[in-house]
Amino acid sequence: MKLQRMNRRALALGALAVSGALALTACGSDETGNPDGGSSNAAAQSNIKCDDASGQVLADGSSAQKNAVDAWVKQFSAACKVEINYKAGGSGAGVTAFTQGQVPWAGSDSALKPDEVAASKKVCSGGQGIDLPMVGGPIAVGYNVPGVDKLVLDASTIAKIFDSKITNWNDPAIAKLNPDAKLPNLKIQAFHRSDESGTTDNFTKYLIATAKKDFPYEGGKAWQAKGGQSAPQSSGVAAQVKQTAGAIGYFELSYAKDGIKTVAIDTGASQPVEATVDNATKAISDAKVVGTGKDLALQLNYGTKADGAYPMVLVTYEIVCDKGNKADTLPAVKAFLRYAASEDGQKILAENDYAPMPDDIIAKVRETVESLS
């Protein structure tokens, strides 16, 4: 009996030692609570600087970047004691929520306009809202045409399709660009966004810049062209394209899933350009910073004809106050944006069909994030 008690005590002490070792391992890691030598995800988490971040952060805005934000949140929340709730109600909704003080950070596929900057000064004590380019990517034109696996369109043809000037898939203009395709006698079902959207803004900016004669509109976040059908958010447009024969719509490449085919664009380059992450990054690299002060708004070159440069791109900005951020959420917002702009955060973009920001641009974003107050 004495020997049995000694054995039981030894087992208990052994278990306690293992438990203690595990606790020491956790305490011995960095502030993220992740030990060294884990998976690649754990390694990414170990590089996240949490600082004093804690609590909950509510954000809203661009649905274009939702898949990117979801990937970031998964890593960030595992490393830091912060719950990020990104609503993705669209760029217009995000900017409105930010300028009304409802959220400390918003996502928008269009830079703030002068009136929006003015409105932001009411919620940014001693400062104003600024644009931080964080996510890039191609706006894919997805289609659902039975029997057509490859499709080439140019700016003029896309403009006419979305303005109800070309209404059938066997139209001569489409046939000329696709001589080897068996185009059916099928009505075109063109889908656009029903909500105010930065994706719409950038899509129409491309058409206005390259096919103004065929798309005579001012552009903006709200859809202006004639006809067509609408759906909310990028996910809604993609869902309609997937389930509707004859459909065509625009959305970020990350939404072109589950068999949705995408259009190659005839830009005047040596070959039609596919919607890929690398091709989008090549186009974004030609952008210029036109914002002033800490604002990093970009001017994109939609009319590029460089080989391999996909011109129909967007950049999603994270919008925050340069000064006067709310004290209770500033540590969490700053830590999250620091991670999103980091090498690990940008690497995740490419893994999810988004385009990382060019090195010179993201370097400026990192510097600006550190200066937020």
Coordinates of C-alpha atoms in Angstrom, one line a residue:
M1 CA 0.0 0.0 0.0
K2 CA 2.8 2.4 0.9
L3 CA 4.5 1.6 -2.5
Q4 CA 1.2 2.3 -4.3
R5 CA 0.8 5.6 -2.6
M6 CA 4.4 6.5 -3.5
N7 CA 3.7 5.6 -7.2
R8 CA 0.5 7.6 -7.3
R9 CA 2.4 10.6 -5.8
A10 CA 5.2 10.3 -8.4
L11 CA 2.6 10.2 -11.2
A12 CA 0.9 13.3 -9.8
L13 CA 4.2 15.1 -9.5
G14 CA 5.1 14.1 -13.1
A15 CA 1.8 15.4 -14.4
L16 CA 2.4 18.7 -12.5
A17 CA 5.8 19.0 -14.0
V18 CA 4.4 18.5 -17.5
S19 CA 1.7 21.1 -16.8
G20 CA 4.3 23.5 -15.4
A21 CA 6.5 23.0 -18.5
L22 CA 3.6 23.8 -20.8
A23 CA 2.8 26.9 -18.8
L24 CA 6.4 28.1 -18.9
T25 CA 6.5 27.5 -22.6
A26 CA 3.5 29.7 -23.1
C27 CA 4.9 32.4 -20.8
G28 CA 8.2 32.2 -22.5
S29 CA 6.7 33.1 -25.9
D30 CA 6.3 36.7 -27.1
E31 CA 3.3 38.8 -26.1
T32 CA 1.1 37.0 -28.6
G33 CA 1.1 33.9 -26.4
N34 CA 2.4 31.7 -29.2
P35 CA 5.4 29.5 -28.6
D36 CA 8.3 29.3 -31.1
G37 CA 8.5 26.5 -33.6
G38 CA 4.8 26.1 -34.4
S39 CA 3.0 26.0 -37.8
S40 CA 3.4 28.8 -40.3
N41 CA 0.2 30.4 -38.9
A42 CA 1.7 30.3 -35.4
A43 CA 4.8 31.8 -36.7
A44 CA 2.8 34.6 -38.3
Q45 CA 0.9 35.1 -35.0
S46 CA 4.2 35.3 -33.1
N47 CA 5.2 38.4 -35.1
I48 CA 2.0 40.3 -34.3
K49 CA 2.7 43.1 -31.8
C50 CA -0.4 43.3 -29.6
D51 CA 0.8 46.1 -27.3
D52 CA -2.2 47.1 -25.0
A53 CA -4.8 46.0 -27.5
S54 CA -7.9 44.4 -26.0
G55 CA -11.7 44.4 -26.2
Q56 CA -13.9 44.7 -29.2
V57 CA -13.7 46.8 -32.4
L58 CA -16.6 47.3 -34.7
A59 CA -15.8 48.3 -38.3
D60 CA -17.7 48.6 -41.5
G61 CA -17.1 49.2 -45.2
S62 CA -15.9 47.6 -48.4
S63 CA -17.2 44.2 -49.1
A64 CA -14.4 43.9 -51.7
Q65 CA -11.8 43.3 -48.9
K66 CA -14.0 41.1 -46.7
N67 CA -12.2 37.9 -47.5
A68 CA -8.9 39.6 -46.8
V69 CA -10.1 41.1 -43.5
D70 CA -11.5 37.7 -42.5
A71 CA -8.0 36.1 -43.0
W72 CA -6.3 38.9 -41.1
V73 CA -8.8 38.7 -38.2
K74 CA -8.3 35.0 -37.9
Q75 CA -4.6 35.5 -37.3
F76 CA -4.8 38.7 -35.3
S77 CA -7.5 37.5 -32.9
A78 CA -5.6 34.3 -32.2
A79 CA -2.6 36.4 -31.2
C80 CA -4.3 39.3 -29.4
K81 CA -7.2 39.5 -27.0
V82 CA -9.2 41.6 -29.5
E83 CA -12.5 40.8 -31.2
I84 CA -12.7 42.4 -34.6
N85 CA -16.3 42.6 -36.1
Y86 CA -16.1 43.8 -39.7
K87 CA -19.6 44.3 -41.1
A88 CA -18.7 44.7 -44.8
G89 CA -21.8 46.7 -45.6
G90 CA -20.2 48.4 -48.6
S91 CA -17.8 51.4 -49.0
G92 CA -20.6 54.0 -48.8
A93 CA -21.9 52.5 -45.6
G94 CA -18.4 52.3 -44.1
V95 CA -17.5 55.9 -44.8
T96 CA -20.9 57.1 -43.4
A97 CA -20.4 55.1 -40.2
F98 CA -16.9 56.5 -39.8
T99 CA -17.8 60.1 -40.4
Q100 CA -20.7 59.7 -38.0
G101 CA -18.4 58.4 -35.3
Q102 CA -20.1 54.9 -35.2
V103 CA -16.8 53.0 -36.0
P104 CA -13.2 53.9 -35.4
W105 CA -12.0 52.4 -38.7
A106 CA -13.7 51.8 -42.1
G107 CA -12.8 50.2 -45.4
S108 CA -13.4 52.0 -48.7
D109 CA -12.5 51.2 -52.3
S110 CA -12.5 54.9 -53.0
A111 CA -10.5 57.6 -51.3
L112 CA -12.3 60.1 -49.1
K113 CA -13.9 63.0 -50.9
P114 CA -13.4 66.6 -49.7
D115 CA -16.9 66.7 -48.0
E116 CA -16.2 63.4 -46.3
V117 CA -12.8 64.7 -45.0
A118 CA -14.7 67.8 -43.7
A119 CA -17.2 65.6 -42.0
S120 CA -14.5 63.4 -40.4
K121 CA -13.0 66.4 -38.6
K122 CA -16.1 66.4 -36.3
V123 CA -15.1 62.9 -35.0
C124 CA -11.3 63.2 -35.2
S125 CA -10.5 65.5 -32.4
G126 CA -7.8 67.8 -33.8
G127 CA -7.3 65.7 -36.9
Q128 CA -9.1 64.3 -39.9
G129 CA -9.8 61.0 -41.7
I130 CA -7.0 59.7 -43.9
D131 CA -6.7 57.0 -46.5
L132 CA -4.3 54.1 -46.0
P133 CA -4.0 51.8 -49.1
M134 CA -3.8 48.3 -47.8
V135 CA -5.5 45.8 -50.2
G136 CA -5.2 45.6 -53.9
G137 CA -6.7 43.4 -56.5
P138 CA -8.3 43.0 -59.9
I139 CA -12.0 43.6 -60.5
A140 CA -12.9 40.5 -62.3
V141 CA -15.7 40.4 -64.8
G142 CA -17.3 37.1 -64.2
Y143 CA -19.7 35.4 -66.7
N144 CA -21.9 32.4 -67.1
V145 CA -22.3 31.5 -70.7
P146 CA -22.9 27.8 -71.4
G147 CA -20.3 26.3 -73.7
V148 CA -17.9 29.3 -73.5
D149 CA -14.9 28.6 -71.4
K150 CA -12.8 31.5 -72.5
L151 CA -14.0 35.0 -73.3
V152 CA -12.2 38.2 -74.3
L153 CA -13.8 41.6 -74.1
D154 CA -12.4 45.1 -74.5
A155 CA -13.4 48.3 -72.7
S156 CA -15.9 49.4 -75.3
T157 CA -17.7 46.1 -75.4
I158 CA -17.9 45.9 -71.6
A159 CA -19.3 49.4 -71.5
K160 CA -22.0 48.6 -74.0
I161 CA -23.0 45.4 -72.2
F162 CA -23.4 47.1 -68.9
D163 CA -25.3 50.1 -70.5
S164 CA -27.7 47.7 -72.3
K165 CA -26.4 48.6 -75.7
I166 CA -25.3 45.0 -76.4
T167 CA -28.0 42.6 -75.2
N168 CA -27.2 39.2 -76.7
W169 CA -24.2 36.9 -76.4
N170 CA -23.8 36.3 -80.1
D171 CA -23.6 40.0 -80.8
P172 CA -21.1 40.8 -83.7
A173 CA -18.9 42.9 -81.4
I174 CA -18.4 40.0 -79.0
A175 CA -18.0 37.5 -81.9
K176 CA -15.2 39.7 -83.4
L177 CA -13.2 39.5 -80.2
N178 CA -13.8 35.7 -79.8
P179 CA -13.6 34.2 -83.3
D180 CA -13.1 30.6 -82.0
A181 CA -15.9 30.7 -79.4
K182 CA -19.3 29.2 -80.0
L183 CA -21.4 32.1 -78.7
P184 CA -25.1 31.1 -78.1
N185 CA -28.1 33.1 -79.0
L186 CA -28.7 33.9 -75.4
K187 CA -29.9 37.1 -73.7
I188 CA -27.3 38.9 -71.6
Q189 CA -28.2 39.3 -67.9
A190 CA -25.9 42.1 -66.6
F191 CA -25.7 42.4 -62.8
H192 CA -24.4 45.5 -61.0
R193 CA -24.3 46.5 -57.3
S194 CA -27.5 47.7 -55.6
D195 CA -25.6 49.4 -52.7
E196 CA -23.1 52.2 -52.9
S197 CA -19.9 50.6 -53.7
G198 CA -16.2 51.4 -54.2
T199 CA -16.1 48.5 -56.6
T200 CA -18.7 50.2 -58.7
D201 CA -16.7 53.4 -58.5
N202 CA -13.5 51.8 -59.7
F203 CA -15.2 49.7 -62.3
T204 CA -16.9 52.8 -63.8
K205 CA -13.7 54.8 -63.5
Y206 CA -12.1 52.2 -65.8
L207 CA -14.9 52.4 -68.3
I208 CA -14.9 56.2 -68.3
A209 CA -11.2 56.4 -68.7
T210 CA -11.0 53.9 -71.5
A211 CA -14.5 54.0 -73.2
K212 CA -16.0 57.4 -72.4
K213 CA -18.0 57.5 -75.7
D214 CA -19.7 54.2 -74.8
F215 CA -20.1 54.9 -71.1
P216 CA -21.2 58.6 -70.9
Y217 CA -21.7 58.8 -67.1
E218 CA -20.0 60.6 -64.2
G219 CA -19.3 57.5 -62.3
G220 CA -19.3 57.1 -58.5
K221 CA -20.3 54.6 -55.9
A222 CA -23.9 54.5 -57.0
W223 CA -24.7 52.7 -60.3
Q224 CA -25.8 55.1 -63.1
A225 CA -26.0 53.1 -66.3
K226 CA -29.2 52.0 -67.9
G227 CA -30.9 48.6 -67.5
G228 CA -29.4 45.5 -65.9
Q229 CA -30.2 43.9 -62.6
S230 CA -28.8 44.5 -59.2
A231 CA -27.6 42.6 -56.1
P232 CA -26.1 43.7 -52.8
Q233 CA -22.4 43.4 -52.1
S234 CA -19.8 41.6 -54.2
S235 CA -21.0 38.2 -52.8
G236 CA -24.5 38.9 -54.0
V237 CA -23.4 39.8 -57.6
A238 CA -21.2 36.7 -57.7
A239 CA -24.0 34.5 -56.5
Q240 CA -26.3 35.8 -59.3
V241 CA -23.7 35.3 -61.9
K242 CA -23.1 31.7 -60.8
Q243 CA -26.8 30.7 -60.8
T244 CA -28.0 32.7 -63.9
A245 CA -27.4 31.4 -67.4
G246 CA -26.3 34.4 -69.6
A247 CA -25.2 36.4 -66.6
I248 CA -22.2 38.8 -66.4
G249 CA -21.2 40.9 -63.4
Y250 CA -18.2 42.6 -61.7
F251 CA -16.6 41.8 -58.4
E252 CA -13.2 41.2 -56.8
L253 CA -11.3 38.1 -58.0
S254 CA -11.6 36.5 -54.6
Y255 CA -15.3 36.1 -55.3
A256 CA -14.8 34.3 -58.6
K257 CA -15.1 30.9 -56.9
D258 CA -16.8 27.7 -57.5
G259 CA -16.5 27.6 -61.3
I260 CA -17.2 31.3 -62.1
K261 CA -15.2 32.1 -65.2
T262 CA -13.6 35.5 -65.8
V263 CA -13.1 37.7 -68.8
A264 CA -9.7 38.5 -70.3
I265 CA -9.4 42.1 -71.3
D266 CA -8.1 43.2 -74.7
T267 CA -6.2 46.4 -73.6
G268 CA -4.2 46.9 -76.7
A269 CA -1.3 44.9 -75.3
S270 CA 0.3 42.0 -77.2
Q271 CA -2.1 39.6 -75.6
P272 CA -5.4 39.8 -73.7
V273 CA -4.8 40.2 -70.0
E274 CA -6.2 37.8 -67.5
A275 CA -7.5 38.9 -64.1
T276 CA -4.7 37.6 -61.8
V277 CA -3.1 38.9 -58.6
D278 CA 0.3 39.3 -60.3
N279 CA -1.2 41.2 -63.3
A280 CA -3.1 43.5 -60.9
T281 CA 0.0 44.2 -58.8
K282 CA 1.8 45.2 -62.1
A283 CA -0.9 47.8 -62.8
I284 CA -1.0 49.1 -59.2
S285 CA 2.8 49.6 -59.3
D286 CA 2.1 52.4 -61.8
A287 CA -0.1 54.3 -59.3
K288 CA 0.9 57.7 -57.9
V289 CA 0.4 58.9 -54.3
V290 CA -1.8 62.1 -54.7
G291 CA -2.9 62.5 -51.1
T292 CA -1.4 65.2 -48.9
G293 CA 0.0 65.1 -45.4
K294 CA -0.5 61.6 -44.0
D295 CA -3.2 60.8 -46.5
L296 CA -2.0 58.2 -49.0
A297 CA -4.7 58.3 -51.6
L298 CA -3.6 56.9 -55.0
Q299 CA -4.2 57.7 -58.6
L300 CA -4.4 54.6 -60.7
N301 CA -3.6 54.3 -64.4
Y302 CA -6.6 52.6 -65.8
G303 CA -5.5 53.1 -69.4
T304 CA -2.3 51.1 -69.1
K305 CA -1.4 49.0 -72.2
A306 CA 1.7 47.4 -70.7
D307 CA 1.9 43.7 -71.3
G308 CA 0.6 41.6 -68.4
A309 CA -0.9 44.6 -66.6
Y310 CA -4.6 44.1 -65.7
P311 CA -6.0 47.6 -65.7
M312 CA -9.4 47.0 -64.0
V313 CA -8.1 47.2 -60.5
L314 CA -9.1 48.7 -57.2
V315 CA -7.3 49.6 -54.0
T316 CA -9.1 49.4 -50.7
Y317 CA -8.2 52.0 -48.2
E318 CA -8.4 51.6 -44.4
I319 CA -9.8 54.9 -43.1
V320 CA -8.8 56.2 -39.7
C321 CA -8.2 59.5 -38.0
D322 CA -4.6 60.8 -38.2
K323 CA -5.1 62.4 -34.8
G324 CA -7.9 62.2 -32.3
N325 CA -8.7 58.5 -32.5
K326 CA -10.9 57.2 -29.7
A327 CA -8.6 56.3 -26.8
D328 CA -10.5 53.1 -25.9
T329 CA -10.1 51.6 -29.4
L330 CA -6.9 53.2 -30.6
P331 CA -4.5 50.4 -29.3
A332 CA -6.5 47.7 -31.0
V333 CA -7.0 49.5 -34.3
K334 CA -3.4 50.5 -34.4
A335 CA -2.2 46.9 -33.7
F336 CA -4.6 45.5 -36.3
L337 CA -3.5 47.9 -39.0
R338 CA 0.1 47.3 -38.1
Y339 CA -0.4 43.6 -38.7
A340 CA -2.3 44.1 -41.9
A341 CA 0.5 46.3 -43.3
S342 CA 3.2 43.9 -42.1
E343 CA 5.1 41.5 -44.4
D344 CA 3.0 38.6 -42.9
G345 CA -0.3 40.5 -43.4
Q346 CA 0.5 41.4 -47.0
K347 CA 1.6 37.8 -47.7
I348 CA -1.9 36.6 -46.7
L349 CA -3.4 38.8 -49.4
A350 CA -1.7 36.9 -52.2
E351 CA -2.9 33.6 -50.7
N352 CA -6.5 34.9 -50.9
D353 CA -6.5 36.2 -54.5
Y354 CA -5.7 39.8 -53.5
A355 CA -2.8 41.9 -54.6
P356 CA -0.3 43.1 -52.0
M357 CA 0.7 46.7 -52.1
P358 CA 3.9 47.6 -53.9
D359 CA 6.9 47.9 -51.5
D360 CA 7.3 51.7 -51.7
I361 CA 3.6 52.3 -51.0
I362 CA 3.2 49.8 -48.1
A363 CA 6.4 51.3 -46.5
K364 CA 4.6 54.7 -46.3
V365 CA 1.5 53.0 -44.8
R366 CA 3.6 51.3 -42.1
E367 CA 5.2 54.6 -41.1
T368 CA 1.8 56.3 -41.0
V369 CA 0.2 53.6 -38.9
E370 CA 2.9 54.1 -36.2
S371 CA 2.1 57.8 -36.1
L372 CA -1.6 57.4 -35.4
S373 CA -2.7 59.1 -32.2

